[in-house]
Amino acid sequence: MAGLLMFGKGLPIRDRFDNLRMDYIDKSHLIGEQRYSDRLTYDGRWENNLYNFVRMVLPKLTIDLPRPFRMEGVIRKDDTLQHKAVREAVTNMIIHADLMLNGILRIEKYDDRIVLTNPGLLKLPIEQIYQGGESKARNQRMQNMFRMIGYGENLGSGFPLILNAWNEKHWIRPELVEQPELMQVKLTLYFENDPVNDPINDPIKLTDRQNMILQMFDEDKTLSRERLCEKTGLSDATIKREIAYLRRVGKLMRIGSKKTGSWLVNNN
């Protein structure tokens, strides 16, 4: 059944799963009286299996996400944490859905958000999911298939990956809602800044550890990450994460190359 849904022909899938539909509708960038700008539904133009649905929808969902210009050698790398989070959200929508219920795997795109809806209810309380609780996928064979075809890079990292990606951009926290009366779950991913946590509107509040790191870079502008780990007793992973945050909020800048450059601390 998992193989049929993932890679089968549309007609056999609809014969076996006449209770289930896949639907993508784009309501962003509308002009005048347009109801939608793009639609992917059962119109005879594509083979209606889950692999094709995900393969065709993901580029549509991520095309408007910010893509910084970053090179690794001669290859451009523009896959951001937010792109990975959207992939995680779409694949999770499928692997946690109850595909035996009457329902729709629906994805709606708006100018300020993406809304993903799937049939079935949550296995864990919502509060536990926000805290990082991870339950087994309802459709584990599909989970393995996604992993084998390259869409499962982040499967298993769960909801925290999505929360971290949105927090990095200071966007409004993703909203996960269980609707028992409709036997479905809805996830909304907003693209708008959270006015509470937006660093542009609020002063940046650094931790004591972050202030200590800034002070050390201010005192020794050529301080290496390895030496910083020795002086602070912190792990390399923690130091990398703190430096990345300090650079992102404008408190720390790297002048010159990795080997011969120096650090510049913004004390304003």
Backbone as a ProteinNet text record, in pm:
[ID]
protein_1_A
[PRIMARY]
MAGLLMFGKGLPIRDRFDNLRMDYIDKSHLIGEQRYSDRLTYDGRWENNLYNFVRMVLPKLTIDLPRPFRMEGVIRKDDTLQHKAVREAVTNMIIHADLMLNGILRIEKYDDRIVLTNPGLLKLPIEQIYQGGESKARNQRMQNMFRMIGYGENLGSGFPLILNAWNEKHWIRPELVEQPELMQVKLTLYFENDPVNDPINDPIKLTDRQNMILQMFDEDKTLSRERLCEKTGLSDATIKREIAYLRRVGKLMRIGSKKTGSWLVNNN
[TERTIARY]
82.9	0	85.8	196.1	285.7	349.4	392.4	453.7	356.2	231.4	128.8	105.4	87.6	62.1	180.8	300.9	419.3	452	446.1	499.2	403.1	281.4	189.7	125.6	46.9	-30.9	-152.8	-197.2	-306.1	-436.3	-476.2	-605.5	-608.1	-506.9	-507	-506.6	-437.1	-436.2	-576.7	-644.8	-779.3	-879.1	-857.1	-944.1	-930.5	-807.6	-783.5	-806.1	-772.4	-783.2	-876.3	-1001.6	-1097.2	-1137.8	-1087.4	-1115.8	-1016.4	-907.8	-796.2	-769.8	-739.4	-702.4	-579.8	-506.8	-392.6	-427	-398.7	-438.3	-339.9	-290.5	-205.9	-271	-281.7	-339.1	-255.3	-219	-135.7	-222.9	-238.4	-317.5	-228.3	-102.2	-10.3	-2	36.7	58.3	-67	-183.3	-307	-324.8	-386	-412.4	-561.8	-620	-761.4	-851.8	-935.3	-1034.6	-985.8	-855.5	-802.5	-836.4	-879.6	-903.9	-776.5	-692.7	-563.1	-472.7	-340.4	-243.7	-186.6	-202.8	-153.7	-232.3	-246.7	-323.6	-267.7	-256.2	-215.7	-319.2	-402.8	-507.9	-527.8	-632.5	-652.7	-712.7	-624.2	-671.9	-622.3	-562.7	-518.1	-383	-315.6	-187.4	-66	-90.6	20.8	-26.8	68.7	36.7	18.9	-101.6	-137.2	-84.2	48.6	104.5	177.3	212.5	269.2	407.1	486.3	618	605.7	520.3	502.7	446	355	294.8	402.3	486.1	591.5	694.4	735.4	837.3	792.7	664.6	615	582.9	541.5	496.7	613	714.1	822.6	888.1	923.2	981.2	886.7	757.1	659.5	655.1	670.7	663.9	788.3	903.5	1029.7	1083.2	1017.5	1072.9	1081.8	993.9	995.8	1077.4	1133.1	1213.1	1345.8	1397.6	1526.5	1637.4	1721.4	1834.7	1962.7	2041.7	2167.7	2266.1	2351.3	2452.6	2571.5	2593	2701	2766.1	2898.6	2972.7	3053.1	3056	3148	3232.1	3352.1	3433.3	3370.7	3337.8	3275.3	3126.1	3071.9	2931	2854.7	2741.5	2658.7	2574.7	2575.1	2497.1	2393.8	2268	2166.1	2052.2	2081	1981.4	1988.3	1889.3	1892.3	1818.7	1828.7	1756.8	1606.6	1559.3	1415.4	1369.5	1453.5	1420.1	1409.3	1503.9	1501.2	1377	1338.8	1221.3	1093.4	1082.4	963.4	958.5	1073.9	1076.4	1033.5	1082.5	1046.4	895.2	838.8	695.2	611.5	650.1	572.5	582.3	703.3	717.7	652.5	662.6	596.4	445.2	391.9	248	200.6	284.4	247	274.3	392.4	427.1	348.9	287.2	205.8	55.9	17	-125.5	-190.9	-319.4	-397.8	-463.5	-401.2	-442.3	-562.8	-614.5	-736	-862.3	-846.4	-961.8	-1002.1	-1124.5	-1166.3	-1101.8	-1026.1	-962.4	-876.8	-810.1	-727.7	-590.9	-486.7	-353.8	-347.3	-369.2	-383.9	-269.7	-214.4	-112.3	-158.9	-167.8	-211.1	-98.6	-68.4	36.9	-24.4	10.8	-35.4	88.3	66	178.4	254.9	185.6	247.9	255.9	215.5	215.8	196.2	228.9	195.7	110.9	5	-82.5	-85.3	-50.9	-49.6	-151.3	-238.1	-344.1	-340.4	-352.9	-356.9	-462.2	-521.9	-618.5	-550.1	-622.1	-567.2	-543.6	-522.2	-496.4	-354.3	-307.8	-171.8	-159.5	-39.5	-13.9	32.2	81.2	129.6	53.8	46.6	-10.6	70.8	2.8	70.6	184.5	163.9	267.9	395.2	378.5	493.7	566.2	491.3	552.7	636.6	584.1	659.8	787.3	785.8	902.5	1002.9	972.7	1067.6	1029.7	910.6	865.9	850.8	896.4	896.8	827.6	719.6	651	686.6	667.4	695.4	600.3	651	567.9	455.1	337.9	224.5	249.6	321.8	350.8	501.8	555.9	700.7	763.8	693.2	750.9	764.5	667.8	679.5	794.9	813.4	925.9	1056.9	1070.4	1191.9	1206.5	1096	1101.6	1146.1	1091.4	1133.8	1283.3	1330.3	1471.6	1557.7	1512.1	1591.2	1594.4	1493.1	1490.9	1541.7	1596.7	1662.9	1580.1	1452.4	1370.5	1372.4	1445.9	1444.1	1567.3	1637.4	1760.3	1736.6	1621.5	1595.7	1483.2	1434.7	1329.1	1380.8	1300	1342.2	1386.4	1425.4	1462.5	1339.1	1224	1096.8	1065.2	967.3	915.7	1020.7	1116.2	1218.3	1295.8	1320	1388.9	1311.7	1179.5	1094.8	1095.5	1083.6	1084.1	1216.9	1328.5	1459.8	1477.7	1429.4	1442.8	1363.6	1243.7	1160.9	1215.6	1268.3	1326.7	1449.9	1525.9	1644.8	1609.6	1493.9	1449.5	1362.9	1337.2	1250.2	1108.4	1066	929.6	833.9	707.2	605.6	613.2	601.2	616.4	514.1	559.4	466	353.2	234.4	114.9	64.5	68	19.3	-114.4	-217.7	-353.2	-413.3	-470	-543.7	-692.9	-763.3	-906.3	-984.5	-1016.6	-1081.9	-1215.9	-1289.5	-1420.5	-1408.5	-1292.6	-1268.3	-1173.6	-1122.5	-1024.9	-906.7	-848.4	-734.5	-641.9	-519.1	-417.3	-375.8	-355.6	-318.8	-193.2	-96.5	26.3	36.5	54.3	68.9	209.1	278.8	412.8	406	424.9	415.9	549.8	544.7	665.1	679.8	601.4	606.4	689.2	758.5	838.5	749.8	799.4	732.1	765.4	665.3	695.7	757.3	738.2	794.8	943.1	983.8	1121.5	1199.2	1144.9	1213.7	1328.1	1453.7	1566.3	1568.8	1496	1492.5	1411.9	1305.2	1218.6	1262.1	1324.8	1361.9	1513.2	1564	1708.3	1753.8	1876.3	1929.6	1976.7	1929.1	1967.2	2061.3	2186.8	2285.4	2297	2333.2	2355.7	2493.7	2516.9	2648.5	2757.6	2727.2	2825.8	2858.8	2757.1	2780.6	2861.7	2832.2	2910.7	3055.2	3075.1	3210.8	3289.2	3223	3288.6	3325.5	3234.2	3263.4	3381.8	3386.6	3496.8	3630.8	3632.1	3756	3800.9	3705.7	3740.8	3786.1	3729.9	3768.5	3911.3	3949.8	4084	4188	4147.8	4240.1	4167.7	4190.3	4113.5	4153	4260.2	4300.9	4277.5	4199	4172.6	4107.2	4164	4107.6	3993.5	3910.6	3798.8	3850.5	3958.5	4015.1	4065.3	4134.9	4186.5	4071.4	3965	3847.6	3784.9	3778.1	3724.8	3808.5	3941.4	4030	4009.2	3994.4	3983.2	3848.8	3742.6	3608.1	3563.7	3625.3	3580.9	3455.9	3414.8	3295.2	3332	3234.5	3258.4	3267.5	3328.7	3341.9	3204.8	3110.9	2976.5	2907.2	2923.3	2861.1	2923.2	3056.2	3124.8	3081.7	3072.6	3030.4	2889.5	2800.7	2662.6	2655.9	2734.4	2731.8	2793.2	2901.4	2963.4	2867.7	2800.5	2704.8	2593.9	2544.4	2438.3	2490.6	2607.2	2662.9	2689.4	2730.6	2750.9	2617.9	2517	2386.2	2319.7	2336.7	2272.6	2361.9	2477.4	2561.3	2655.5	2674.6	2764.3	2908.8	2927.8	3060.6	3079.7	3193.4	3223.7	3361.3	3374.4	3504.1	3561.7	3683	3751.4	3864.1	3859.9	3964.7	3933.5	4035.4	4015.7	4012.1	3981.3	3977.2	4113.4	4219.4	4353	4421	4407.7	4483.6	4395.5	4264.4	4172.9	4166.9	4078.6	4062.7	3915	3884.1	3747	3725.7	3606.7	3568.1	3441.1	3447.4	3333.4	3258.5	3127.9	3042.7	2990.1	3040.1	3002.7	2881.7	2821.6	2706.8	2580.8
-121.4	0	125.7	122.9	238.5	261	152.6	164.1	214.5	167.6	212.9	362.3	408.9	551.1	637.7	588.1	668.8	675.2	558.7	554.5	494.7	463.8	395.7	486.7	425.7	498.7	561.7	674.3	748.7	671.9	602.1	531.8	419.8	330.8	228.7	288.6	399.6	463.9	511.9	575.2	625.7	512.1	397.8	282.1	228.3	227.5	171.6	274.5	400.3	506.4	616.1	579.9	680	777	753.1	841.5	956.4	949.7	1042.5	1124.4	1254.5	1341.1	1423.5	1465.7	1556.5	1687.1	1798	1926.3	2034.7	2109.7	2226.5	2346.1	2456.2	2577.5	2697.3	2779.9	2897.2	3021.7	3087.5	3209.8	3330.6	3319.9	3432.9	3510.4	3636.7	3723	3729.8	3736.1	3741.9	3880	3883.2	4007.8	4018.8	4131.2	4154.5	4052.8	3987.2	3892.6	3748.3	3728.6	3592.6	3519.4	3393.7	3310.3	3239.5	3205.3	3145.6	3166.5	3161.3	3183.4	3053.1	2944	2813.6	2706.3	2590.9	2482	2348.7	2254.6	2118.5	2024.8	1967.3	1878.5	1769.3	1692.6	1578.7	1627.9	1672.2	1728.7	1649.9	1533.5	1450.2	1486.9	1588.4	1634.1	1574.6	1498.3	1437.4	1308.4	1216.4	1089.4	1114.3	1088.2	1132	1040.2	1035.5	964.7	1063.7	1018.2	1108.7	1160.9	1077.4	1122.4	1239.9	1227.4	1336.1	1460.5	1440.1	1554	1633.3	1564.3	1632	1693.6	1618.5	1666	1792.9	1804.4	1920.5	2038.6	2009.3	2116.7	2186	2110.1	2170.5	2291.3	2285.5	2405.2	2524.9	2499.9	2608.8	2674.9	2592.9	2645.1	2724.6	2685.1	2745.2	2853.6	2876.6	2971.7	3113.7	3150.5	3286.7	3299.8	3190.3	3198.3	3268.8	3345	3413.1	3312	3343.3	3256.6	3339.9	3333	3408.4	3352.3	3439.6	3395.3	3340	3207.9	3142.4	3039.4	3043.1	2952.1	2852.4	2728.4	2626.9	2584.4	2640.3	2620.9	2696.3	2623.8	2687	2655.7	2596.9	2557.5	2647.8	2701.2	2784.6	2695.8	2726.4	2653.7	2749.4	2732.7	2825.4	2752.8	2632.6	2557.6	2601.4	2676.8	2733.5	2644.3	2680.8	2607.9	2616	2728.3	2743.3	2650	2631.5	2536.5	2394.8	2359	2226.4	2208.8	2316.1	2308.2	2287.9	2352.9	2333.8	2189.8	2134.5	1994.2	1903.3	1934.7	1855.5	1862.6	1981.8	1998.9	1919.8	1924	1854.2	1703.4	1651.9	1507.1	1459.6	1539.6	1502.4	1499.7	1590.7	1592.5	1457.1	1394.9	1267.7	1149.3	1146.2	1027.6	1019.1	1129.4	1126	1126.6	1131.3	1136	999.7	999.9	877.1	862.8	784.9	777	687.5	628.3	547.6	630.3	751.6	838.5	908.8	956.9	1046.1	1182.6	1230.4	1359.3	1401.4	1514.8	1573.7	1607.7	1570.9	1623.7	1756.4	1865	1995.9	2088.3	2157.8	2259.6	2389	2495.4	2626.1	2726.9	2800.9	2902.1	3040.9	3129.1	3268	3358.7	3487.8	3581.7	3577.4	3551.1	3561	3429.4	3318	3191.5	3072.7	2954.9	2827.1	2749.1	2687	2608.3	2464.8	2369.1	2228.4	2153.8	2075.9	2004.9	1857.7	1770.9	1627.3	1558.5	1450.3	1375.5	1300.9	1283.8	1214.4	1309.5	1251.6	1330.3	1305.2	1392.9	1383	1266.6	1208.7	1099.8	1151.3	1275.4	1336.3	1465.7	1509.6	1641.6	1750.4	1856.9	1964	2023.9	2040.5	2099.4	2014.9	1883.6	1793.9	1802	1820.4	1833.3	1960.1	2071.4	2196.8	2185.7	2096.3	2079.2	1979.6	1924.9	1834.6	1689.3	1658.5	1519.7	1462.1	1339.8	1278.3	1143.2	1128.6	999.9	929.2	797.4	721.7	763.3	764.8	800.3	699.6	747.9	659.6	573.6	628.8	558.1	540	441.4	426.3	381.5	301.1	258.8	378.1	467.9	589.7	675.6	679.9	754	700.2	567.4	506.8	537.8	537.4	567	711.1	805.4	944.4	957.3	883.9	890	836.4	729.4	666.4	748.4	830.8	909.7	1051.7	1078.9	1206.3	1314.4	1284.8	1385.2	1366.7	1269.2	1239.3	1283.6	1382.9	1430.3	1468.9	1529.5	1579.2	1504.3	1395.7	1320	1267.9	1282.8	1239.7	1356.9	1468.4	1585.8	1654.1	1628.5	1666	1814.1	1845.9	1981.9	2083.1	2045.1	2144.5	2203.7	2125.5	2180.4	2297.5	2280.5	2386.2	2507.7	2483.8	2594.6	2670.5	2598.5	2663.6	2746.2	2691.2	2763.5	2893.6	2889.4	3010.3	3108	3055.4	3141.7	3214.2	3147.7	3210	3335.4	3335.2	3450.8	3545.8	3509.4	3588.2	3599.7	3494.6	3490.3	3442.7	3471.6	3428.2	3276.6	3232.5	3090.2	3005.8	2895.6	2807	2761.9	2752.5	2719.5	2580.5	2489.5	2353.1	2339.2	2299.1	2292.1	2155	2092.9	1968	2000.5	1949.7	1976.3	1845.1	1800.2	1669.4	1659	1770.7	1766.2	1737.4	1772.1	1745.7	1628.3	1571	1461.2	1499.9	1616	1660.6	1747.8	1763.2	1846.8	1954.3	2076.1	2188.3	2254.9	2276.2	2347.1	2472.9	2587.9	2715.3	2769.6	2795.4	2851.8	2995.6	3090.7	3233.1	3286.1	3382.9	3448.1	3590.1	3626.4	3762.2	3764.4	3875.6	3888.6	3890.1	3826.6	3828.3	3960.9	4047.3	4178.1	4167.3	4052.6	4035.6	4004.6	3922.1	3875.3	3931.3	4030.9	4089.3	4178.6	4144.6	4224.7	4365.1	4389.3	4523.1	4616.1	4559.7	4641.9	4642.6	4536.7	4524.8	4527.8	4582.3	4577	4431.8	4406	4270.4	4244.7	4136.1	4099.2	3979.7	4003.2	3896.8	3826.8	3700.1	3624.9	3658.7	3618	3641.4	3570.9	3452.7	3378.7	3451.8	3505.8	3579.3	3706	3775.4	3895.2	3858.9	3743.1	3698.5	3670.4	3607.6	3577.3	3706.1	3803.2	3931.6	4001.2	3994.7	4058.9	3995.1	3863.2	3793	3827.6	3840.2	3880.3	4026.4	4108.3	4249.3	4263.6	4176.6	4180.7	4116.7	4017	3949.1	3928.3	4021.2	4021.3	3909	3837.3	3724.1	3590.9	3594.7	3474.6	3367	3246.8	3136	3069.7	2997.6	2927.3	2818.2	2751.1	2645	2701.3	2817.6	2880.6	2930.2	2980	3025.8	2910.5	2792.4	2674.1	2642.4	2651.5	2622.9	2721.8	2848.7	2952.5	2948.5	2910.7	2913.2	2777.4	2670.2	2537.2	2491.1	2567.6	2532.9	2443.3	2366.4	2277.9	2358.4	2297	2364.2	2392.9	2298.9	2317.6	2437.6	2452.9	2566.3	2698.3	2700.5	2822.4	2860.4	2762.5	2790.2	2849.4	2792.8	2841.7	2984.8	3013.5	3147.7	3251.2	3213.8	3306.6	3335.6	3231	3249.9	3346	3332.4	3422.6	3565.6	3582	3716.3	3785	3709.8	3768.9	3805.8	3720.1	3744.6	3869.9	3896.7	4014.3	4138	4125.3	4241.6	4278.9	4192.1	4222.6	4182.2	4097.1	4046.9	4037.1	4083	4077.4	4016.8	3946	3890.7	3975.8	4030.1	4111.3	4028.6	4009.7	3933.5	3785	3705.1	3561.6	3486.3	3354.8	3270.6	3262.3	3251.3	3228.1	3356.1	3462.5	3584.5	3701.3	3679	3786.6	3812	3903.4	3939.2	3964.1	3972.2	3993.5	4140.2	4189.2	4325.3	4318.9	4373.2	4370.3	4502.2	4493.4	4612.7	4635.5	4737.2	4762.9	4856.1	4896.1	4986.3	4909.2
0	0	0	76.7	81.3	-55.8	-119.1	-251.1	-355.2	-347.7	-441.6	-427.2	-304.1	-281.3	-321.5	-296.9	-324.2	-473.3	-542.4	-678.4	-780.8	-739.3	-829.8	-933	-1021.1	-1120.3	-1053.1	-1109.9	-1048.6	-1037.5	-1145	-1142.7	-1039.5	-1032.2	-926.9	-786.3	-768.7	-636.7	-601.2	-696.6	-667.7	-650.5	-716.8	-695.6	-553.9	-503.6	-370.1	-260	-288	-187.4	-238.9	-260.9	-309.4	-199.3	-77.4	35.8	46.2	-31.2	-11.3	-136.8	-116.3	-227.7	-191.4	-294	-278.1	-348	-283.1	-341.5	-300.3	-398.8	-373.4	-440.5	-365.4	-422.4	-379.3	-476.7	-452.8	-458.3	-342.7	-333.7	-308.7	-348.6	-334.4	-465.4	-454.4	-571.2	-660.5	-599.7	-678.1	-740.3	-856.9	-928.4	-954.7	-917.3	-945	-879.8	-960.3	-909.4	-910.7	-925.2	-925.7	-796	-807.8	-690.1	-646.8	-742.3	-712.9	-832.9	-807	-914.8	-968.5	-893.6	-938.6	-864.3	-929.1	-867.5	-914.6	-822.3	-856.3	-795.4	-881.1	-834.4	-937.9	-927.5	-1017.4	-1148.7	-1239	-1364.8	-1486.5	-1464.2	-1574.9	-1631.9	-1575.4	-1631.8	-1560.4	-1452.2	-1380.6	-1314.7	-1291	-1226.5	-1078.3	-1026.8	-891.8	-782.8	-766.4	-651.6	-560.7	-441	-342	-381.8	-446.9	-489.5	-586.8	-685.9	-782.1	-715.2	-621.4	-551	-477.4	-399.8	-323.7	-417.6	-520.9	-614.9	-686.8	-718.5	-791.7	-700.5	-576.8	-488.1	-417.1	-376.2	-296.7	-364.1	-493.3	-555.3	-554.9	-564.5	-562.2	-424.1	-318.8	-182.5	-144.6	-196.7	-151.9	-244.1	-357.7	-455.3	-399.8	-305.6	-252.4	-123.7	-73	48.8	20.2	116.6	96	67.6	-31.6	-68.2	-67.6	38.9	40.9	-60.8	-112.9	-209.3	-132.2	-144.5	-71.8	-163.1	-168.9	-256.3	-174.1	-222.4	-171.9	-290.6	-299	-418.2	-534.1	-640.5	-756.7	-763.7	-658.1	-656.5	-561.2	-608.4	-522.2	-431.2	-302.3	-203.4	-144.2	-182.5	-133.4	-63.2	-11.2	63.4	209.5	255.3	389.2	488.2	615.2	719.8	698	641.9	616.8	503.8	399.8	293.8	349.7	435.8	497	584	653.8	740.8	660.6	545.2	461.2	410.4	369.6	327.9	442.8	562	679.9	704.2	690.9	716.1	615.8	488.3	384.9	402.4	424.2	441	570.3	677.2	802.5	787.3	706.6	682.1	628.7	546.3	484.3	576.4	638.1	715.9	846.4	890.1	1011.6	982.1	855.6	820.7	839.6	871.7	873.9	736.7	650.3	510.3	489.3	597.1	586.8	609.8	656.5	679.7	550.6	547.3	439.2	463.9	367.9	389.5	272.2	290.4	185.3	242	168.6	195.2	120.2	193.7	129.9	170.9	70.9	95.8	30.9	111.1	61.2	83.2	-21.2	-12.7	-24.9	69.4	68.7	67.7	57.5	57.5	189.2	300.1	431.2	506.8	442.3	515.9	422.6	475	412.3	512.6	464.7	551.5	499.1	586.8	550.4	635.9	571.6	642.1	604.5	704.6	676.7	764.1	714.3	794.4	907.6	1017.9	1134	1249.1	1366.9	1487.1	1535.9	1624.7	1676.7	1774.5	1778.3	1872.5	2008.8	2010.9	2134.3	2160.8	2286.8	2314.3	2244.2	2201.5	2128.5	2210.2	2342.1	2425.5	2421.7	2420.1	2417.4	2283	2176	2042.7	2035.5	2089.6	2088.7	2173.3	2271.3	2358.1	2300.3	2182	2117.5	2124.6	2173.8	2178.1	2037.9	2019.6	1886.8	1893.5	1818.7	1812.5	1682.6	1680.9	1559.5	1448.7	1326.7	1212.3	1197.2	1162.7	1138.2	1013.8	918	792.7	780.1	852.3	862.3	730.5	650.4	523.6	428.3	432.6	351.8	401.1	530.2	586.1	529.6	525.7	470.2	321.6	248.7	105.4	81.2	156.5	143	170.6	271.4	305.4	191.2	127.5	21.4	-107.4	-131.5	-255.2	-233.8	-114.5	-93.8	-28.4	4.2	71.2	222	268.4	410.9	485.3	433.2	496.9	641.9	667	801.8	872.5	811.4	877.3	1011.3	1114.2	1246.1	1331.8	1270	1348.7	1402.5	1337.2	1393.6	1397.2	1480	1489.7	1535.1	1622.5	1662.9	1546.8	1441.2	1323.8	1265.2	1252.7	1197.4	1290	1419.8	1515.7	1510.4	1504.3	1499.7	1372.8	1260.7	1133.6	1136.4	1191.6	1197.8	1301.5	1411	1512.7	1459.3	1373	1315.8	1236.8	1170.2	1092.7	1175.3	1300.9	1388.7	1330	1259.9	1208.8	1318.4	1299.5	1395.6	1412.6	1534.2	1564.1	1487.4	1424	1353.7	1446	1388.2	1466.4	1427.7	1523.3	1503.5	1575.3	1501.3	1556.3	1525.1	1625.7	1608.1	1603.7	1502.4	1484.9	1492.1	1615.1	1632.3	1560.7	1552.2	1486.7	1337.3	1278.5	1136.4	1114.7	1224.5	1219.8	1131.2	1162.3	1083.9	1168.7	1118.5	1182.4	1083	1133.6	1046.8	1101.6	1013.2	1048.7	963.2	1029	958.4	980.4	870	873.7	824.2	914.4	880.7	830.6	740.2	689.3	742.7	842	896.1	1023.1	1048.3	1168.9	1292.1	1397	1525.8	1593.9	1620.1	1679.8	1818.4	1885.4	2019.2	2012.1	1912	1905.7	1787.6	1722.2	1606.4	1654.1	1620.3	1668.5	1611	1501.8	1444.2	1533.9	1594.5	1678.5	1824.7	1870.1	2010.2	2025.2	2136.1	2159.6	2175.8	2128.4	2137.1	2279.4	2337.6	2473.8	2465.7	2499.3	2494.2	2628.6	2625.6	2748.1	2803.5	2929	2989.7	2908.4	2857.5	2778.7	2648.7	2583.6	2459.4	2485.2	2595.6	2630.7	2661.3	2725.7	2755.8	2627.4	2529.5	2402	2329.1	2330.5	2266.2	2331.9	2464	2535.8	2498.7	2485.7	2449.7	2308.5	2215.9	2080.2	2076.6	2163.9	2169.4	2220	2313.4	2371.4	2278.4	2202.5	2109.9	1977.9	1884.9	1760.5	1664.1	1693.4	1608.8	1681.2	1786.7	1866.6	1780.3	1782.4	1703.7	1780.2	1706.3	1769.2	1863.2	1823	1906.4	2039.9	2030.5	2152.8	2240.1	2175.7	2251.4	2327.4	2265.1	2333.9	2458.2	2444.7	2557.5	2671.3	2637.3	2739.4	2811.3	2738.1	2796.9	2849.8	2800	2839.1	2765.2	2664.6	2587.5	2470.5	2423.4	2309.7	2181	2079.9	1950.6	1890.1	1905.4	1850.1	1913.8	2045.5	2115.8	2070.7	2058.6	2015.5	1873.6	1784.5	1646.9	1644.4	1727	1730.4	1784.3	1889.1	1948.2	1853.7	1786.9	1691.7	1576.5	1526.6	1416.3	1457.5	1581	1628.1	1640.9	1699.6	1718.9	1586.1	1486.4	1353.3	1289.8	1310.5	1247.7	1303.4	1433.4	1493.4	1485.1	1417.4	1393.2	1505	1603.1	1713.9	1686.7	1586.5	1557.6	1406.5	1357.8	1215	1193.4	1081.7	1044.1	931.8	955.1	855.7	795.5	664.4	598.7	592.6	561	540.6	672.8	663.5	782.6	849.7	768.4	823.2	870.2	794	825.6	870.3	879.7	915.1	1064.7	1102.8	1244.6	1274.1	1403.5	1448	1484	1451.7	1487.2	1570.2	1689.7	1782.6	1773.5	1758.8	1757	1898.4	1964	2104.1	2116.8	2002.8	2009.4	2049
[MASK]
++++++++++++++++++++++++++++++++++++++++++++++++++++++++++++++++++++++++++++++++++++++++++++++++++++++++++++++++++++++++++++++++++++++++++++++++++++++++++++++++++++++++++++++++++++++++++++++++++++++++++++++++++++++++++++++++++++++++++++++++++++++++++++++++++++++++++++

